[in-house]
mmCIF file of C-alpha atoms in Angstrom:
data_model
loop_
_atom_site.group_PDB
_atom_site.id
_atom_site.type_symbol
_atom_site.label_atom_id
_atom_site.label_comp_id
_atom_site.label_asym_id
_atom_site.label_seq_id
_atom_site.Cartn_x
_atom_site.Cartn_y
_atom_site.Cartn_z
ATOM 1 C CA UNK A 1 0.000 0.000 0.000
ATOM 2 C CA UNK A 2 1.411 3.416 -0.998
ATOM 3 C CA UNK A 3 1.555 6.213 1.590
ATOM 4 C CA UNK A 4 -1.305 8.000 -0.163
ATOM 5 C CA UNK A 5 -3.389 4.824 -0.268
ATOM 6 C CA UNK A 6 -2.752 4.423 3.452
ATOM 7 C CA UNK A 7 -3.876 8.003 4.026
ATOM 8 C CA UNK A 8 -7.041 7.350 2.077
ATOM 9 C CA UNK A 9 -7.848 4.254 4.135
ATOM 10 C CA UNK A 10 -7.167 6.178 7.346
ATOM 11 C CA UNK A 11 -9.349 9.152 6.392
ATOM 12 C CA UNK A 12 -12.149 6.914 5.138
ATOM 13 C CA UNK A 13 -12.113 5.059 8.472
ATOM 14 C CA UNK A 14 -12.079 8.293 10.448
ATOM 15 C CA UNK A 15 -15.039 9.764 8.557
ATOM 16 C CA UNK A 16 -17.050 6.604 7.895
ATOM 17 C CA UNK A 17 -19.851 7.970 10.100
ATOM 18 C CA UNK A 18 -19.954 11.325 8.264
ATOM 19 C CA UNK A 19 -21.684 12.132 5.006
ATOM 20 C CA UNK A 20 -19.824 14.090 2.341
ATOM 21 C CA UNK A 21 -19.433 16.843 1.281
ATOM 22 C CA UNK A 22 -17.204 17.574 4.270
ATOM 23 C CA UNK A 23 -13.901 19.271 5.028
ATOM 24 C CA UNK A 24 -11.279 18.266 7.557
ATOM 25 C CA UNK A 25 -7.941 19.235 9.007
ATOM 26 C CA UNK A 26 -5.456 16.532 9.890
ATOM 27 C CA UNK A 27 -4.067 17.850 13.178
ATOM 28 C CA UNK A 28 -0.935 15.717 13.044
ATOM 29 C CA UNK A 29 -0.048 17.267 9.690
ATOM 30 C CA UNK A 30 -1.089 20.761 10.865
ATOM 31 C CA UNK A 31 1.209 20.529 13.893
ATOM 32 C CA UNK A 32 4.095 19.122 11.843
ATOM 33 C CA UNK A 33 3.734 21.999 9.390
ATOM 34 C CA UNK A 34 3.716 24.470 12.283
ATOM 35 C CA UNK A 35 6.965 22.988 13.585
ATOM 36 C CA UNK A 36 8.510 23.269 10.122
ATOM 37 C CA UNK A 37 7.555 26.954 9.839
ATOM 38 C CA UNK A 38 9.117 27.678 13.214
ATOM 39 C CA UNK A 39 12.272 25.810 12.248
ATOM 40 C CA UNK A 40 12.586 27.819 9.050
ATOM 41 C CA UNK A 41 11.914 31.085 10.911
ATOM 42 C CA UNK A 42 15.088 30.493 12.925
ATOM 43 C CA UNK A 43 13.810 31.944 16.175
ATOM 44 C CA UNK A 44 11.960 34.956 14.788
ATOM 45 C CA UNK A 45 8.232 35.159 15.604
ATOM 46 C CA UNK A 46 5.754 33.911 12.999
ATOM 47 C CA UNK A 47 2.608 36.013 12.590
ATOM 48 C CA UNK A 48 -0.320 33.843 11.461
ATOM 49 C CA UNK A 49 -2.144 34.957 8.303
ATOM 50 C CA UNK A 50 -5.835 34.552 9.128
ATOM 51 C CA UNK A 51 -6.828 34.671 5.445
ATOM 52 C CA UNK A 52 -5.152 31.298 5.058
ATOM 53 C CA UNK A 53 -6.963 29.638 7.990
ATOM 54 C CA UNK A 54 -10.380 31.359 8.366
ATOM 55 C CA UNK A 55 -11.072 29.385 11.511
ATOM 56 C CA UNK A 56 -10.721 30.915 14.969
ATOM 57 C CA UNK A 57 -10.038 27.607 16.700
ATOM 58 C CA UNK A 58 -7.109 26.825 14.413
ATOM 59 C CA UNK A 59 -5.752 30.361 14.727
ATOM 60 C CA UNK A 60 -5.755 29.787 18.475
ATOM 61 C CA UNK A 61 -4.105 26.381 18.059
ATOM 62 C CA UNK A 62 -1.243 27.919 16.102
ATOM 63 C CA UNK A 63 -0.861 30.865 18.493
ATOM 64 C CA UNK A 64 -0.776 28.541 21.498
ATOM 65 C CA UNK A 65 2.498 27.188 20.083
ATOM 66 C CA UNK A 66 5.581 29.089 21.324
ATOM 67 C CA UNK A 67 7.113 30.934 18.393
ATOM 68 C CA UNK A 68 3.856 32.082 16.799
ATOM 69 C CA UNK A 69 2.808 35.597 17.771
ATOM 70 C CA UNK A 70 0.039 37.801 16.436
ATOM 71 C CA UNK A 71 -2.442 37.625 13.583
ATOM 72 C CA UNK A 72 -2.261 39.120 10.106
ATOM 73 C CA UNK A 73 -5.857 39.859 9.084
ATOM 74 C CA UNK A 74 -7.405 40.778 5.748
ATOM 75 C CA UNK A 75 -10.294 43.191 6.429
ATOM 76 C CA UNK A 76 -10.984 45.763 9.114
ATOM 77 C CA UNK A 77 -14.290 44.090 10.042
ATOM 78 C CA UNK A 78 -12.450 40.814 10.587
ATOM 79 C CA UNK A 79 -9.763 42.601 12.599
ATOM 80 C CA UNK A 80 -12.328 44.120 14.959
ATOM 81 C CA UNK A 81 -14.165 40.808 15.300
ATOM 82 C CA UNK A 82 -10.954 39.001 16.231
ATOM 83 C CA UNK A 83 -9.960 41.731 18.667
ATOM 84 C CA UNK A 84 -13.356 41.585 20.367
ATOM 85 C CA UNK A 85 -12.873 37.801 20.648
ATOM 86 C CA UNK A 86 -9.641 38.280 22.580
ATOM 87 C CA UNK A 87 -6.888 38.300 19.945
ATOM 88 C CA UNK A 88 -4.608 41.008 21.289
ATOM 89 C CA UNK A 89 -2.303 41.682 18.313
ATOM 90 C CA UNK A 90 -4.002 41.974 14.919
ATOM 91 C CA UNK A 91 -2.188 43.515 11.960
ATOM 92 C CA UNK A 92 -4.509 44.431 9.100
ATOM 93 C CA UNK A 93 -2.449 43.613 6.016
ATOM 94 C CA UNK A 94 -4.421 45.721 3.530
ATOM 95 C CA UNK A 95 -5.679 49.319 3.486
ATOM 96 C CA UNK A 96 -9.358 49.760 4.274
ATOM 97 C CA UNK A 97 -12.149 52.156 3.341
ATOM 98 C CA UNK A 98 -14.500 50.864 6.065
ATOM 99 C CA UNK A 99 -15.731 54.131 7.626
ATOM 100 C CA UNK A 100 -17.972 52.438 10.162
ATOM 101 C CA UNK A 101 -15.101 50.191 11.178
ATOM 102 C CA UNK A 102 -12.741 53.130 11.657
ATOM 103 C CA UNK A 103 -15.339 54.905 13.791
ATOM 104 C CA UNK A 104 -15.637 51.799 15.969
ATOM 105 C CA UNK A 105 -11.859 51.430 16.207
ATOM 106 C CA UNK A 106 -11.308 55.051 17.231
ATOM 107 C CA UNK A 107 -14.036 54.877 19.883
ATOM 108 C CA UNK A 108 -12.944 51.698 21.690
ATOM 109 C CA UNK A 109 -9.750 51.562 23.742
ATOM 110 C CA UNK A 110 -9.517 47.745 23.659
ATOM 111 C CA UNK A 111 -9.836 47.603 19.890
ATOM 112 C CA UNK A 112 -7.407 50.475 19.385
ATOM 113 C CA UNK A 113 -4.764 48.680 21.464
ATOM 114 C CA UNK A 114 -5.188 45.411 19.575
ATOM 115 C CA UNK A 115 -5.547 46.438 15.929
ATOM 116 C CA UNK A 116 -2.933 47.987 13.626
ATOM 117 C CA UNK A 117 -4.113 49.369 10.273
ATOM 118 C CA UNK A 118 -2.176 49.483 6.996
ATOM 119 C CA UNK A 119 -1.330 52.769 5.277
ATOM 120 C CA UNK A 120 0.581 53.642 2.125
ATOM 121 C CA UNK A 121 -0.997 57.008 1.266
ATOM 122 C CA UNK A 122 -1.841 60.142 3.334
ATOM 123 C CA UNK A 123 -5.366 59.983 1.881
ATOM 124 C CA UNK A 124 -5.939 56.856 3.955
ATOM 125 C CA UNK A 125 -5.163 58.848 7.096
ATOM 126 C CA UNK A 126 -7.670 61.482 5.934
ATOM 127 C CA UNK A 127 -10.310 58.784 5.589
ATOM 128 C CA UNK A 128 -9.697 57.563 9.140
ATOM 129 C CA UNK A 129 -9.925 61.092 10.527
ATOM 130 C CA UNK A 130 -13.130 61.784 8.605
ATOM 131 C CA UNK A 131 -14.670 58.604 9.996
ATOM 132 C CA UNK A 132 -13.686 59.084 13.648
ATOM 133 C CA UNK A 133 -16.785 60.909 14.800
ATOM 134 C CA UNK A 134 -16.422 61.362 18.535
ATOM 135 C CA UNK A 135 -13.775 58.642 18.796
ATOM 136 C CA UNK A 136 -10.468 59.900 20.115
ATOM 137 C CA UNK A 137 -8.445 56.712 20.575
ATOM 138 C CA UNK A 138 -4.977 56.662 19.023
ATOM 139 C CA UNK A 139 -4.908 54.512 15.873
ATOM 140 C CA UNK A 140 -1.912 52.220 15.400
ATOM 141 C CA UNK A 141 -0.422 52.440 11.903
ATOM 142 C CA UNK A 142 1.814 50.206 9.792
ATOM 143 C CA UNK A 143 3.436 51.349 6.530
ATOM 144 C CA UNK A 144 3.780 49.024 3.550
ATOM 145 C CA UNK A 145 6.788 48.855 1.249
ATOM 146 C CA UNK A 146 6.508 47.875 -2.414
ATOM 147 C CA UNK A 147 8.670 44.775 -2.844
ATOM 148 C CA UNK A 148 8.410 44.337 -6.619
ATOM 149 C CA UNK A 149 11.533 43.712 -8.632
ATOM 150 C CA UNK A 150 12.197 46.367 -11.285
ATOM 151 C CA UNK A 151 14.475 45.573 -14.219
ATOM 152 C CA UNK A 152 15.675 47.497 -17.269
ATOM 153 C CA UNK A 153 15.108 50.844 -15.647
ATOM 154 C CA UNK A 154 11.623 49.923 -14.497
ATOM 155 C CA UNK A 155 10.379 48.735 -17.874
ATOM 156 C CA UNK A 156 9.971 45.232 -16.429
ATOM 157 C CA UNK A 157 8.112 44.867 -13.143
ATOM 158 C CA UNK A 158 7.800 41.544 -11.281
ATOM 159 C CA UNK A 159 5.584 41.381 -8.207
ATOM 160 C CA UNK A 160 2.133 42.257 -6.932
ATOM 161 C CA UNK A 161 0.774 45.775 -7.373
ATOM 162 C CA UNK A 162 0.453 46.741 -3.747
ATOM 163 C CA UNK A 163 2.028 49.793 -2.100
ATOM 164 C CA UNK A 164 3.204 52.742 -4.230
ATOM 165 C CA UNK A 165 6.007 53.368 -1.714
ATOM 166 C CA UNK A 166 9.330 52.000 -2.827
ATOM 167 C CA UNK A 167 12.310 54.094 -1.758
ATOM 168 C CA UNK A 168 13.606 54.968 1.733
ATOM 169 C CA UNK A 169 12.807 58.649 1.201
ATOM 170 C CA UNK A 170 9.166 57.893 0.301
ATOM 171 C CA UNK A 171 8.628 55.708 3.361
ATOM 172 C CA UNK A 172 10.354 58.212 5.627
ATOM 173 C CA UNK A 173 8.164 61.046 4.332
ATOM 174 C CA UNK A 174 4.974 59.113 5.059
ATOM 175 C CA UNK A 175 6.388 58.172 8.463
ATOM 176 C CA UNK A 176 6.838 61.895 9.187
ATOM 177 C CA UNK A 177 3.249 62.519 8.072
ATOM 178 C CA UNK A 178 2.018 59.983 10.603
ATOM 179 C CA UNK A 179 4.278 61.339 13.347
ATOM 180 C CA UNK A 180 3.031 64.906 12.807
ATOM 181 C CA UNK A 181 -0.607 63.895 12.840
ATOM 182 C CA UNK A 182 -2.505 63.773 16.143
ATOM 183 C CA UNK A 183 -4.413 60.554 16.789
ATOM 184 C CA UNK A 184 -2.011 58.180 15.033
ATOM 185 C CA UNK A 185 1.045 56.219 16.105
ATOM 186 C CA UNK A 186 3.458 54.539 13.717
ATOM 187 C CA UNK A 187 4.283 51.081 15.089
ATOM 188 C CA UNK A 188 5.264 48.895 12.151
ATOM 189 C CA UNK A 189 6.526 48.342 8.642
ATOM 190 C CA UNK A 190 5.436 45.517 6.340
ATOM 191 C CA UNK A 191 6.812 44.197 3.041
ATOM 192 C CA UNK A 192 5.298 41.108 1.415
ATOM 193 C CA UNK A 193 7.439 39.678 -1.363
ATOM 194 C CA UNK A 194 4.721 37.648 -3.080
ATOM 195 C CA UNK A 195 6.841 36.957 -6.152
ATOM 196 C CA UNK A 196 9.249 35.080 -3.857
ATOM 197 C CA UNK A 197 6.943 33.717 -1.152
ATOM 198 C CA UNK A 198 3.953 32.873 -3.342
ATOM 199 C CA UNK A 199 5.360 31.569 -6.639
ATOM 200 C CA UNK A 200 6.480 27.962 -6.951
ATOM 201 C CA UNK A 201 9.971 27.402 -8.308
ATOM 202 C CA UNK A 202 9.749 23.695 -9.156
ATOM 203 C CA UNK A 203 6.661 23.272 -11.336
ATOM 204 C CA UNK A 204 6.286 19.691 -12.567
ATOM 205 C CA UNK A 205 6.823 19.367 -16.302
ATOM 206 C CA UNK A 206 8.127 22.931 -16.713
ATOM 207 C CA UNK A 207 11.870 22.807 -16.021
ATOM 208 C CA UNK A 208 12.788 25.923 -18.000
ATOM 209 C CA UNK A 209 10.127 28.044 -16.340
ATOM 210 C CA UNK A 210 11.119 26.701 -12.930
ATOM 211 C CA UNK A 211 14.756 27.566 -13.530
ATOM 212 C CA UNK A 212 13.781 31.074 -14.640
ATOM 213 C CA UNK A 213 11.673 31.527 -11.492
ATOM 214 C CA UNK A 214 14.566 30.424 -9.264
ATOM 215 C CA UNK A 215 16.903 32.869 -11.001
ATOM 216 C CA UNK A 216 14.369 35.695 -10.677
ATOM 217 C CA UNK A 217 13.782 34.940 -7.009
ATOM 218 C CA UNK A 218 17.490 34.897 -6.209
ATOM 219 C CA UNK A 219 17.892 38.324 -7.794
ATOM 220 C CA UNK A 220 14.741 39.611 -6.092
ATOM 221 C CA UNK A 221 15.851 38.427 -2.639
ATOM 222 C CA UNK A 222 19.196 40.191 -2.914
ATOM 223 C CA UNK A 223 17.671 43.420 -4.209
ATOM 224 C CA UNK A 224 14.921 43.493 -1.600
ATOM 225 C CA UNK A 225 17.169 42.659 1.342
ATOM 226 C CA UNK A 226 19.367 45.652 0.571
ATOM 227 C CA UNK A 227 16.460 48.005 -0.077
ATOM 228 C CA UNK A 228 14.426 46.809 2.915
ATOM 229 C CA UNK A 229 17.362 47.405 5.249
ATOM 230 C CA UNK A 230 17.727 50.967 3.927
ATOM 231 C CA UNK A 231 13.985 51.614 4.291
ATOM 232 C CA UNK A 232 13.916 50.294 7.852
ATOM 233 C CA UNK A 233 16.865 52.498 8.782
ATOM 234 C CA UNK A 234 15.174 55.558 7.271
ATOM 235 C CA UNK A 235 11.851 54.893 9.013
ATOM 236 C CA UNK A 236 13.551 54.216 12.362
ATOM 237 C CA UNK A 237 15.129 57.658 12.191
ATOM 238 C CA UNK A 238 11.571 59.033 12.288
ATOM 239 C CA UNK A 239 10.095 56.366 14.586
ATOM 240 C CA UNK A 240 12.903 54.863 16.707
ATOM 241 C CA UNK A 241 10.365 52.901 18.774
ATOM 242 C CA UNK A 242 9.053 50.963 15.767
ATOM 243 C CA UNK A 243 7.627 47.747 17.230
ATOM 244 C CA UNK A 244 7.952 45.372 14.300
ATOM 245 C CA UNK A 245 9.162 44.892 10.729
ATOM 246 C CA UNK A 246 7.093 42.158 9.078
ATOM 247 C CA UNK A 247 7.996 40.330 5.899
ATOM 248 C CA UNK A 248 7.762 37.150 3.906
ATOM 249 C CA UNK A 249 5.253 34.367 3.534
ATOM 250 C CA UNK A 250 5.144 30.588 3.585
ATOM 251 C CA UNK A 251 7.418 30.149 0.583
ATOM 252 C CA UNK A 252 10.136 32.533 1.783
ATOM 253 C CA UNK A 253 10.169 32.167 5.573
ATOM 254 C CA UNK A 254 13.815 31.151 5.978
ATOM 255 C CA UNK A 255 15.097 33.717 3.482
ATOM 256 C CA UNK A 256 13.134 36.638 4.944
ATOM 257 C CA UNK A 257 13.882 35.673 8.544
ATOM 258 C CA UNK A 258 17.609 35.735 7.749
ATOM 259 C CA UNK A 259 17.459 39.510 7.104
ATOM 260 C CA UNK A 260 18.653 41.455 10.138
ATOM 261 C CA UNK A 261 16.177 44.272 9.470
ATOM 262 C CA UNK A 262 13.164 41.925 9.702
ATOM 263 C CA UNK A 263 11.823 41.261 13.206
ATOM 264 C CA UNK A 264 8.994 38.822 12.324
ATOM 265 C CA UNK A 265 7.729 36.775 9.392
ATOM 266 C CA UNK A 266 4.189 36.004 8.261
ATOM 267 C CA UNK A 267 2.807 32.621 7.240
ATOM 268 C CA UNK A 268 -0.521 30.857 7.071
ATOM 269 C CA UNK A 269 -0.841 28.660 3.996
ATOM 270 C CA UNK A 270 2.062 26.565 5.243
ATOM 271 C CA UNK A 271 -0.177 25.225 8.010
ATOM 272 C CA UNK A 272 -2.755 23.766 5.602
ATOM 273 C CA UNK A 273 -0.369 23.208 2.624
ATOM 274 C CA UNK A 274 -2.755 23.538 -0.344
ATOM 275 C CA UNK A 275 -1.776 22.213 -3.763
ATOM 276 C CA UNK A 276 -0.116 25.438 -4.988
ATOM 277 C CA UNK A 277 2.594 24.847 -2.378
ATOM 278 C CA UNK A 278 3.707 21.569 -3.917
ATOM 279 C CA UNK A 279 5.953 23.422 -6.373
ATOM 280 C CA UNK A 280 8.636 24.728 -4.002
ATOM 281 C CA UNK A 281 12.244 23.744 -3.424
ATOM 282 C CA UNK A 282 12.427 25.782 -0.199
ATOM 283 C CA UNK A 283 10.193 23.484 1.869
ATOM 284 C CA UNK A 284 8.002 20.403 1.754
ATOM 285 C CA UNK A 285 4.877 20.298 3.898
ATOM 286 C CA UNK A 286 2.162 17.746 4.625
ATOM 287 C CA UNK A 287 -1.329 18.329 3.188
ATOM 288 C CA UNK A 288 -3.421 19.081 6.270
ATOM 289 C CA UNK A 289 -6.680 20.525 4.876
ATOM 290 C CA UNK A 290 -8.760 18.321 2.593
ATOM 291 C CA UNK A 291 -12.357 18.088 1.474
ATOM 292 C CA UNK A 292 -14.375 15.055 0.406
ATOM 293 C CA UNK A 293 -17.145 14.821 -2.172
ATOM 294 C CA UNK A 294 -19.431 11.807 -2.542
ATOM 295 C CA UNK A 295 -19.684 9.628 -5.624
ATOM 296 C CA UNK A 296 -23.276 9.985 -6.841
ATOM 297 C CA UNK A 297 -23.061 8.521 -10.375
ATOM 298 C CA UNK A 298 -21.100 5.964 -12.385
ATOM 299 C CA UNK A 299 -21.738 7.133 -15.955
ATOM 300 C CA UNK A 300 -19.448 4.585 -17.613
ATOM 301 C CA UNK A 301 -16.216 2.659 -17.515
ATOM 302 C CA UNK A 302 -13.390 4.726 -16.059
ATOM 303 C CA UNK A 303 -15.704 7.518 -14.888
ATOM 304 C CA UNK A 304 -17.547 8.613 -11.770
ATOM 305 C CA UNK A 305 -19.442 11.761 -10.915
ATOM 306 C CA UNK A 306 -19.148 13.491 -7.547
ATOM 307 C CA UNK A 307 -21.465 16.071 -6.028
ATOM 308 C CA UNK A 308 -20.212 19.667 -6.199
ATOM 309 C CA UNK A 309 -16.547 20.546 -6.632
ATOM 310 C CA UNK A 310 -16.493 23.837 -8.507
ATOM 311 C CA UNK A 311 -14.334 25.648 -5.951
ATOM 312 C CA UNK A 312 -11.784 27.622 -8.003
ATOM 313 C CA UNK A 313 -9.160 29.694 -6.230
ATOM 314 C CA UNK A 314 -8.560 33.408 -6.704
ATOM 315 C CA UNK A 315 -5.858 34.684 -9.035
ATOM 316 C CA UNK A 316 -5.298 34.567 -12.771
ATOM 317 C CA UNK A 317 -7.629 31.851 -14.153
ATOM 318 C CA UNK A 318 -5.957 28.588 -15.063
ATOM 319 C CA UNK A 319 -5.920 24.857 -14.357
ATOM 320 C CA UNK A 320 -3.696 25.453 -11.339
ATOM 321 C CA UNK A 321 -6.581 27.331 -9.670
ATOM 322 C CA UNK A 322 -8.774 24.212 -9.511
ATOM 323 C CA UNK A 323 -8.866 21.791 -6.583
ATOM 324 C CA UNK A 324 -6.865 18.643 -7.245
ATOM 325 C CA UNK A 325 -8.442 15.174 -6.960
ATOM 326 C CA UNK A 326 -6.123 13.601 -4.400
ATOM 327 C CA UNK A 327 -7.443 10.293 -3.082
ATOM 328 C CA UNK A 328 -7.761 7.741 -4.563
ATOM 329 C CA UNK A 329 -4.766 8.376 -6.789
ATOM 330 C CA UNK A 330 -5.215 8.458 -10.545
ATOM 331 C CA UNK A 331 -8.360 10.569 -10.975
ATOM 332 C CA UNK A 332 -8.499 13.595 -13.282
ATOM 333 C CA UNK A 333 -11.052 16.093 -14.540
ATOM 334 C CA UNK A 334 -12.958 15.621 -17.769
ATOM 335 C CA UNK A 335 -11.372 18.378 -19.915
ATOM 336 C CA UNK A 336 -14.763 19.186 -21.440
ATOM 337 C CA UNK A 337 -16.587 19.720 -18.132
ATOM 338 C CA UNK A 338 -13.907 20.515 -15.538
ATOM 339 C CA UNK A 339 -15.035 21.148 -11.954
ATOM 340 C CA UNK A 340 -18.776 21.805 -11.840
ATOM 341 C CA UNK A 341 -20.893 23.818 -9.441
ATOM 342 C CA UNK A 342 -23.310 20.948 -8.799
ATOM 343 C CA UNK A 343 -21.513 17.889 -10.151
ATOM 344 C CA UNK A 344 -18.027 17.008 -11.321
ATOM 345 C CA UNK A 345 -17.173 14.029 -13.538
ATOM 346 C CA UNK A 346 -13.815 12.403 -12.830
ATOM 347 C CA UNK A 347 -11.943 10.074 -15.161
ATOM 348 C CA UNK A 348 -9.300 7.412 -14.623
ATOM 349 C CA UNK A 349 -8.925 3.727 -13.895
ATOM 350 C CA UNK A 350 -9.341 4.398 -10.167
ATOM 351 C CA UNK A 351 -12.962 5.331 -10.873
ATOM 352 C CA UNK A 352 -13.845 1.683 -11.533
ATOM 353 C CA UNK A 353 -13.154 0.768 -7.905
ATOM 354 C CA UNK A 354 -15.432 3.475 -6.512
ATOM 355 C CA UNK A 355 -18.993 2.772 -5.441
ATOM 356 C CA UNK A 356 -21.962 5.086 -5.055
ATOM 357 C CA UNK A 357 -21.521 6.879 -1.734
ATOM 358 C CA UNK A 358 -17.730 6.516 -1.594
ATOM 359 C CA UNK A 359 -15.669 9.606 -0.853
ATOM 360 C CA UNK A 360 -13.215 11.260 -3.227
ATOM 361 C CA UNK A 361 -10.725 13.491 -1.405
ATOM 362 C CA UNK A 362 -9.531 16.794 -2.870
ATOM 363 C CA UNK A 363 -6.937 19.444 -2.066
ATOM 364 C CA UNK A 364 -7.896 23.056 -2.680
ATOM 365 C CA UNK A 365 -5.515 25.161 -4.754
ATOM 366 C CA UNK A 366 -5.279 27.745 -1.972
ATOM 367 C CA UNK A 367 -5.615 27.512 1.782
ATOM 368 C CA UNK A 368 -8.337 29.510 3.516
ATOM 369 C CA UNK A 369 -10.610 29.832 0.497
ATOM 370 C CA UNK A 370 -11.728 26.265 1.166
ATOM 371 C CA UNK A 371 -13.444 27.521 4.319
ATOM 372 C CA UNK A 372 -15.803 29.730 2.318
ATOM 373 C CA UNK A 373 -17.474 26.484 1.155
ATOM 374 C CA UNK A 374 -17.860 24.670 4.482
ATOM 375 C CA UNK A 375 -19.418 25.583 7.826
ATOM 376 C CA UNK A 376 -17.094 23.401 9.851
ATOM 377 C CA UNK A 377 -13.799 21.596 9.777
ATOM 378 C CA UNK A 378 -13.681 18.090 11.217
ATOM 379 C CA UNK A 379 -10.502 17.535 13.202
ATOM 380 C CA UNK A 380 -8.726 14.238 12.600
ATOM 381 C CA UNK A 381 -6.045 12.714 14.791
ATOM 382 C CA UNK A 382 -4.693 9.429 13.491
ATOM 383 C CA UNK A 383 -7.726 7.511 12.229
ATOM 384 C CA UNK A 384 -10.313 9.234 14.444
ATOM 385 C CA UNK A 385 -12.361 12.401 14.215
ATOM 386 C CA UNK A 386 -11.813 14.043 17.582
ATOM 387 C CA UNK A 387 -13.911 17.141 17.102
ATOM 388 C CA UNK A 388 -15.280 19.781 14.754
ATOM 389 C CA UNK A 389 -14.766 23.535 14.759
ATOM 390 C CA UNK A 390 -16.628 26.269 12.870
ATOM 391 C CA UNK A 391 -15.067 28.149 9.999
ATOM 392 C CA UNK A 392 -15.671 31.872 9.626
ATOM 393 C CA UNK A 393 -18.658 30.913 7.467
ATOM 394 C CA UNK A 394 -19.896 28.596 10.206
ATOM 395 C CA UNK A 395 -19.851 31.550 12.599
ATOM 396 C CA UNK A 396 -21.928 33.563 10.157
ATOM 397 C CA UNK A 397 -19.004 35.685 8.956
ATOM 398 C CA UNK A 398 -18.152 36.475 5.324
ATOM 399 C CA UNK A 399 -15.641 39.302 5.260
ATOM 400 C CA UNK A 400 -15.019 39.393 1.507
#
């Protein structure tokens, strides 16, 4: 029996009493992945990206582990919700235009102590001030640095279009704007190098592309390390009490943590290890988050149909954004139909051994987006389900 076949038998035994569709997290794999992230972080704190988990209980499980510290959130409403629930250090990783949320933040001392908002433009400070109302609490602010790699005098740009702030002088000027402005306190600096942390460098069947990605990432790491150090030095001249400098992501933890200027790294997907993280040379994790769909039809030899399955991931559309049939091995999508909203045909010799009602296990392309489809995550330890915890959706929350 192959390791994957053994996993299938174990998961089928654990969930034999549960009807699919269902989603689960293998806690043994989750904990092993957490240990690996901490090892790669080399002693620097790991801030947990909530967007990649979308489950309060599993956020708490990670944060209960020494070495993890703080949450990186994705909307202001989520940030306030987590802070009200007792999470004491929540960094909002994206700018917000949530006026009601800013009014609530500025009026509540507990929330204002716990939540840090992201800024890369003075207009965002104006929006906060306009939304304050009678709230007079000091708002914690983090600045974001553009990490993109620019080549040929800027004619080639590699990296996500995030902050417009790139040079030490630009970050220092915005830092001075925050320092001069009553009601704000600059506490942090963030730089997410998505083109290093979020792009696989060992894509199966594409050796030339993979080599080009590795070359690009090596150049990008060197360029960013030098520029980030200069930016941090410039900002610290304005705000010497800066509390944190956050960087990186699951795919770059060890590289980012090695920079002296960085005080903490961020990671989240590395706890679940979705399929897009199979294509990395920098680490190898264990798939921890899976979902199962039931076989409901056997339309012919070498084919079965499962219920549901059309759960594409965000990003540029492509086959890599689809969930991957995982267990049993050897199943693939029908290229004519793909993954359907209500039903999904699957092809392959493994289909002939499946019966009506059997489970087919999938891995989502991304991590937390899986939780937008399921109200709860069943927790598996060994070959037993030991509990179930609600996702954000299961708690009635849909932040985006």
